[in-house]
mmCIF file of C-alpha atoms in Angstrom:
data_model
loop_
_atom_site.group_PDB
_atom_site.id
_atom_site.type_symbol
_atom_site.label_atom_id
_atom_site.label_comp_id
_atom_site.label_asym_id
_atom_site.label_seq_id
_atom_site.Cartn_x
_atom_site.Cartn_y
_atom_site.Cartn_z
ATOM 1 C CA ALA A 8 -88.655 87.757 23.394
ATOM 2 C CA LEU A 9 -90.395 87.105 20.109
ATOM 3 C CA PRO A 10 -93.666 85.617 21.458
ATOM 4 C CA ASP A 11 -94.066 88.512 23.895
ATOM 5 C CA ALA A 12 -93.465 91.117 21.179
ATOM 6 C CA LEU A 13 -95.833 89.326 18.793
ATOM 7 C CA LEU A 14 -98.600 89.084 21.405
ATOM 8 C CA ARG A 15 -98.192 92.791 22.211
ATOM 9 C CA TYR A 16 -98.290 93.685 18.528
ATOM 10 C CA LEU A 17 -101.478 91.670 18.095
ATOM 11 C CA GLY A 18 -103.025 93.302 21.159
ATOM 12 C CA VAL A 19 -103.559 90.078 23.122
ATOM 13 C CA ARG A 20 -100.571 90.023 25.485
ATOM 14 C CA ASP A 21 -102.889 90.309 28.494
ATOM 15 C CA ARG A 22 -104.467 86.938 27.596
ATOM 16 C CA CYS A 23 -101.289 84.996 28.367
ATOM 17 C CA ARG A 24 -99.441 84.837 31.652
ATOM 18 C CA MET A 25 -95.925 83.671 30.956
ATOM 19 C CA ILE A 26 -94.187 81.914 33.834
ATOM 20 C CA PRO A 27 -90.399 81.790 33.570
ATOM 21 C CA PHE A 28 -88.690 78.444 33.985
ATOM 22 C CA GLU A 29 -86.489 78.133 37.058
ATOM 23 C CA HIS A 30 -83.473 77.100 35.019
ATOM 24 C CA ASN A 31 -82.717 76.548 31.399
ATOM 25 C CA TYR A 32 -82.353 72.877 30.561
ATOM 26 C CA SER A 33 -81.106 69.934 32.589
ATOM 27 C CA ALA A 34 -78.847 67.182 31.351
ATOM 28 C CA VAL A 35 -78.253 64.075 33.424
ATOM 29 C CA PHE A 36 -75.062 62.085 32.949
ATOM 30 C CA PRO A 37 -74.011 59.031 34.988
ATOM 31 C CA ASP A 38 -71.796 61.118 37.269
ATOM 32 C CA LEU A 39 -73.048 64.649 36.687
ATOM 33 C CA THR A 40 -76.335 66.550 36.555
ATOM 34 C CA VAL A 41 -76.214 69.866 34.745
ATOM 35 C CA ASN A 42 -78.927 72.480 35.440
ATOM 36 C CA THR A 43 -78.003 75.299 33.133
ATOM 37 C CA PRO A 44 -78.838 78.924 33.901
ATOM 38 C CA PHE A 45 -80.265 81.547 31.565
ATOM 39 C CA GLY A 46 -78.065 84.322 30.221
ATOM 40 C CA ILE A 47 -74.948 83.938 28.138
ATOM 41 C CA ASP A 48 -72.500 85.064 30.843
ATOM 42 C CA GLU A 49 -74.169 82.907 33.493
ATOM 43 C CA TYR A 50 -74.153 79.920 31.136
ATOM 44 C CA ILE A 51 -70.455 80.370 30.385
ATOM 45 C CA GLU A 52 -69.525 80.800 34.058
ATOM 46 C CA TYR A 53 -71.582 77.753 35.085
ATOM 47 C CA HIS A 54 -69.786 75.514 32.591
ATOM 48 C CA GLN A 55 -66.391 77.026 33.401
ATOM 49 C CA ALA A 56 -66.937 76.101 37.060
ATOM 50 C CA LEU A 57 -67.598 72.494 36.003
ATOM 51 C CA PHE A 58 -64.615 72.337 33.623
ATOM 52 C CA PRO A 59 -62.075 74.958 34.785
ATOM 53 C CA ASP A 60 -59.252 73.499 32.663
ATOM 54 C CA GLU A 61 -61.140 74.416 29.504
ATOM 55 C CA ALA A 62 -62.608 77.738 30.683
ATOM 56 C CA PRO A 63 -61.281 79.853 27.767
ATOM 57 C CA ALA A 64 -62.482 77.292 25.224
ATOM 58 C CA ILE A 65 -65.955 77.268 26.761
ATOM 59 C CA GLU A 66 -66.222 81.023 26.401
ATOM 60 C CA ARG A 67 -64.964 80.935 22.791
ATOM 61 C CA PHE A 68 -67.430 78.178 21.887
ATOM 62 C CA VAL A 69 -70.491 79.820 23.456
ATOM 63 C CA ARG A 70 -69.601 83.227 21.994
ATOM 64 C CA ALA A 71 -69.147 81.576 18.583
ATOM 65 C CA CYS A 72 -72.640 80.073 18.963
ATOM 66 C CA ARG A 73 -74.085 83.505 19.741
ATOM 67 C CA ALA A 74 -72.211 85.149 16.848
ATOM 68 C CA VAL A 75 -73.389 82.510 14.368
ATOM 69 C CA HIS A 76 -76.970 82.876 15.600
ATOM 70 C CA MET A 77 -76.920 86.683 15.333
ATOM 71 C CA GLN A 78 -75.267 86.646 11.925
ATOM 72 C CA ALA A 79 -77.711 84.061 10.574
ATOM 73 C CA HIS A 80 -80.602 86.310 11.565
ATOM 74 C CA ASN A 81 -79.023 89.427 10.100
ATOM 75 C CA LEU A 82 -78.596 88.124 6.567
ATOM 76 C CA PRO A 83 -80.120 90.261 3.832
ATOM 77 C CA PRO A 84 -83.472 89.095 2.455
ATOM 78 C CA ARG A 85 -81.780 88.229 -0.813
ATOM 79 C CA LEU A 86 -78.436 86.481 -0.951
ATOM 80 C CA ASP A 87 -76.934 85.812 -4.367
ATOM 81 C CA LEU A 88 -73.612 85.976 -6.176
ATOM 82 C CA SER A 89 -73.777 89.775 -6.464
ATOM 83 C CA ASN A 90 -73.571 90.294 -2.694
ATOM 84 C CA MET A 91 -72.081 87.000 -1.455
ATOM 85 C CA ALA A 92 -68.526 88.335 -0.967
ATOM 86 C CA LYS A 93 -69.711 91.378 0.983
ATOM 87 C CA VAL A 94 -72.150 89.385 3.120
ATOM 88 C CA SER A 95 -69.542 86.730 3.921
ATOM 89 C CA ARG A 96 -67.099 89.456 5.053
ATOM 90 C CA GLN A 97 -69.822 90.969 7.269
ATOM 91 C CA ASN A 98 -70.698 87.569 8.789
ATOM 92 C CA PRO A 99 -67.380 85.736 9.177
ATOM 93 C CA GLU A 100 -68.373 83.271 11.907
ATOM 94 C CA LEU A 101 -71.521 82.215 10.067
ATOM 95 C CA PHE A 102 -69.677 81.609 6.812
ATOM 96 C CA ARG A 103 -66.819 79.849 8.597
ATOM 97 C CA TYR A 104 -69.222 77.316 10.110
ATOM 98 C CA ILE A 105 -72.055 77.299 7.581
ATOM 99 C CA THR A 106 -71.495 73.679 6.519
ATOM 100 C CA ALA A 107 -69.858 72.372 9.706
ATOM 101 C CA PRO A 108 -71.487 69.663 11.789
ATOM 102 C CA LEU A 109 -71.589 70.289 15.530
ATOM 103 C CA ALA A 110 -69.146 67.426 16.198
ATOM 104 C CA ASP A 111 -66.418 69.141 14.160
ATOM 105 C CA VAL A 112 -66.845 72.425 16.024
ATOM 106 C CA LEU A 113 -66.808 70.623 19.378
ATOM 107 C CA ASP A 114 -63.556 68.915 18.336
ATOM 108 C CA GLU A 115 -62.122 72.269 17.292
ATOM 109 C CA HIS A 116 -62.825 73.812 20.699
ATOM 110 C CA PHE A 117 -62.562 71.034 23.288
ATOM 111 C CA GLU A 118 -60.272 68.186 24.302
ATOM 112 C CA ASP A 119 -62.381 66.584 27.055
ATOM 113 C CA PRO A 120 -64.970 64.153 25.592
ATOM 114 C CA ARG A 121 -67.112 64.589 28.695
ATOM 115 C CA LEU A 122 -67.192 68.358 28.151
ATOM 116 C CA LYS A 123 -68.163 67.802 24.517
ATOM 117 C CA GLY A 124 -71.106 65.756 25.763
ATOM 118 C CA VAL A 125 -72.153 68.411 28.258
ATOM 119 C CA MET A 126 -71.838 71.269 25.775
ATOM 120 C CA SER A 127 -73.865 69.416 23.143
ATOM 121 C CA ALA A 128 -76.498 68.034 25.536
ATOM 122 C CA ILE A 129 -79.369 69.798 23.748
ATOM 123 C CA TRP A 130 -78.788 68.001 20.446
ATOM 124 C CA PRO A 131 -82.024 65.966 20.824
ATOM 125 C CA TYR A 132 -84.095 69.178 20.586
ATOM 126 C CA PRO A 133 -83.087 69.875 16.967
ATOM 127 C CA GLY A 134 -83.228 66.121 16.364
ATOM 128 C CA ALA A 135 -79.872 64.964 15.020
ATOM 129 C CA PRO A 136 -76.725 63.708 16.746
ATOM 130 C CA PRO A 137 -73.684 66.008 16.815
ATOM 131 C CA SER A 138 -72.089 64.135 13.919
ATOM 132 C CA ARG A 139 -75.007 65.134 11.668
ATOM 133 C CA LEU A 140 -76.389 68.251 13.340
ATOM 134 C CA SER A 141 -75.613 71.528 11.608
ATOM 135 C CA PHE A 142 -73.594 73.783 13.879
ATOM 136 C CA VAL A 143 -75.697 76.732 12.688
ATOM 137 C CA THR A 144 -78.865 74.947 13.825
ATOM 138 C CA PHE A 145 -77.278 74.045 17.163
ATOM 139 C CA ALA A 146 -75.976 77.593 17.685
ATOM 140 C CA THR A 147 -79.415 79.060 17.043
ATOM 141 C CA THR A 148 -81.092 76.546 19.350
ATOM 142 C CA LEU A 149 -78.626 77.237 22.158
ATOM 143 C CA SER A 150 -78.881 81.003 21.714
ATOM 144 C CA VAL A 151 -82.657 80.898 21.938
ATOM 145 C CA TYR A 152 -82.453 78.845 25.137
ATOM 146 C CA LEU A 153 -79.965 81.261 26.674
ATOM 147 C CA ASP A 154 -82.419 84.122 26.264
ATOM 148 C CA GLY A 155 -84.917 82.474 28.603
ATOM 149 C CA ALA A 156 -87.812 80.081 28.453
ATOM 150 C CA PHE A 157 -91.377 80.460 29.626
ATOM 151 C CA TYR A 158 -94.426 78.331 30.143
ATOM 152 C CA CYS A 159 -97.835 79.721 29.295
ATOM 153 C CA GLU A 160 -100.133 79.393 32.326
ATOM 154 C CA GLY A 161 -103.109 77.201 31.490
ATOM 155 C CA SER A 162 -100.995 75.257 28.988
ATOM 156 C CA PHE A 163 -100.090 76.415 25.533
ATOM 157 C CA GLU A 164 -103.787 76.257 24.692
ATOM 158 C CA SER A 165 -103.882 79.745 26.284
ATOM 159 C CA LEU A 166 -101.408 80.917 23.671
ATOM 160 C CA VAL A 167 -103.480 79.354 20.886
ATOM 161 C CA GLN A 168 -106.631 81.028 22.199
ATOM 162 C CA ALA A 169 -104.856 84.402 22.345
ATOM 163 C CA LEU A 170 -103.745 84.038 18.729
ATOM 164 C CA VAL A 171 -107.273 83.051 17.668
ATOM 165 C CA ALA A 172 -108.639 86.117 19.500
ATOM 166 C CA ALA A 173 -106.158 88.315 17.626
ATOM 167 C CA LEU A 174 -107.155 86.732 14.326
ATOM 168 C CA GLU A 175 -110.837 87.343 15.021
ATOM 169 C CA ALA A 176 -110.233 90.893 16.289
ATOM 170 C CA HIS A 177 -108.638 91.691 12.940
ATOM 171 C CA GLY A 178 -111.559 90.302 10.943
ATOM 172 C CA GLY A 179 -110.220 86.793 10.441
ATOM 173 C CA GLU A 180 -111.889 83.477 11.004
ATOM 174 C CA LEU A 181 -110.258 80.230 12.063
ATOM 175 C CA VAL A 182 -111.587 77.318 10.056
ATOM 176 C CA LEU A 183 -110.493 73.846 11.093
ATOM 177 C CA GLY A 184 -110.778 70.612 9.177
ATOM 178 C CA ALA A 185 -111.330 72.301 5.818
ATOM 179 C CA LEU A 186 -109.021 71.887 2.861
ATOM 180 C CA ALA A 187 -108.184 75.121 1.034
ATOM 181 C CA LYS A 188 -108.103 74.708 -2.724
ATOM 182 C CA ARG A 189 -107.165 78.335 -3.346
ATOM 183 C CA ILE A 190 -106.943 81.671 -1.574
ATOM 184 C CA VAL A 191 -109.013 84.511 -2.935
ATOM 185 C CA VAL A 192 -107.721 88.033 -2.326
ATOM 186 C CA GLU A 193 -110.052 91.021 -2.588
ATOM 187 C CA ASP A 194 -109.011 94.588 -1.794
ATOM 188 C CA GLY A 195 -105.681 93.345 -0.437
ATOM 189 C CA HIS A 196 -107.281 90.871 2.024
ATOM 190 C CA ALA A 197 -107.691 87.103 1.888
ATOM 191 C CA CYS A 198 -111.354 86.188 1.955
#
């Protein structure tokens, strides 16, 4: 996971004890409570057990989310007209859905309105309803959740303190409540 790798890179991983969540996210509907598991296969199987009539569609949808997420993160640093055709061929799912709202992709995959609600239950995290939420944003959010979630023991203040310790160990100084008017760089370092 990214925070773990970053903390290791900065040499402060031992300052944070990460406690895994018991399950991914929960969604409560009037007649159904969904406690989703971590892992893409487990997530798919869990939802297929709830909605067996749409099992193949659930797998296609979740795999499309993962593909879009992976392709979005594998784009070249520079994307312009000179490489657009090649990049779009290399990332077909991303470019297929790049402008699609989540609601359209849900409609493409599912018939059952209840299933659409369950599959899009995390829309409040990115902050827009499915009719306005970018499918790419949703796919990335879901993919990150599927990889696992952790709580930093001692609250996330422990994480902040670890990052401050790394900053100071590398010669930096955290200054709060001060407006920066400019950044001076000497010998390749901000000072």
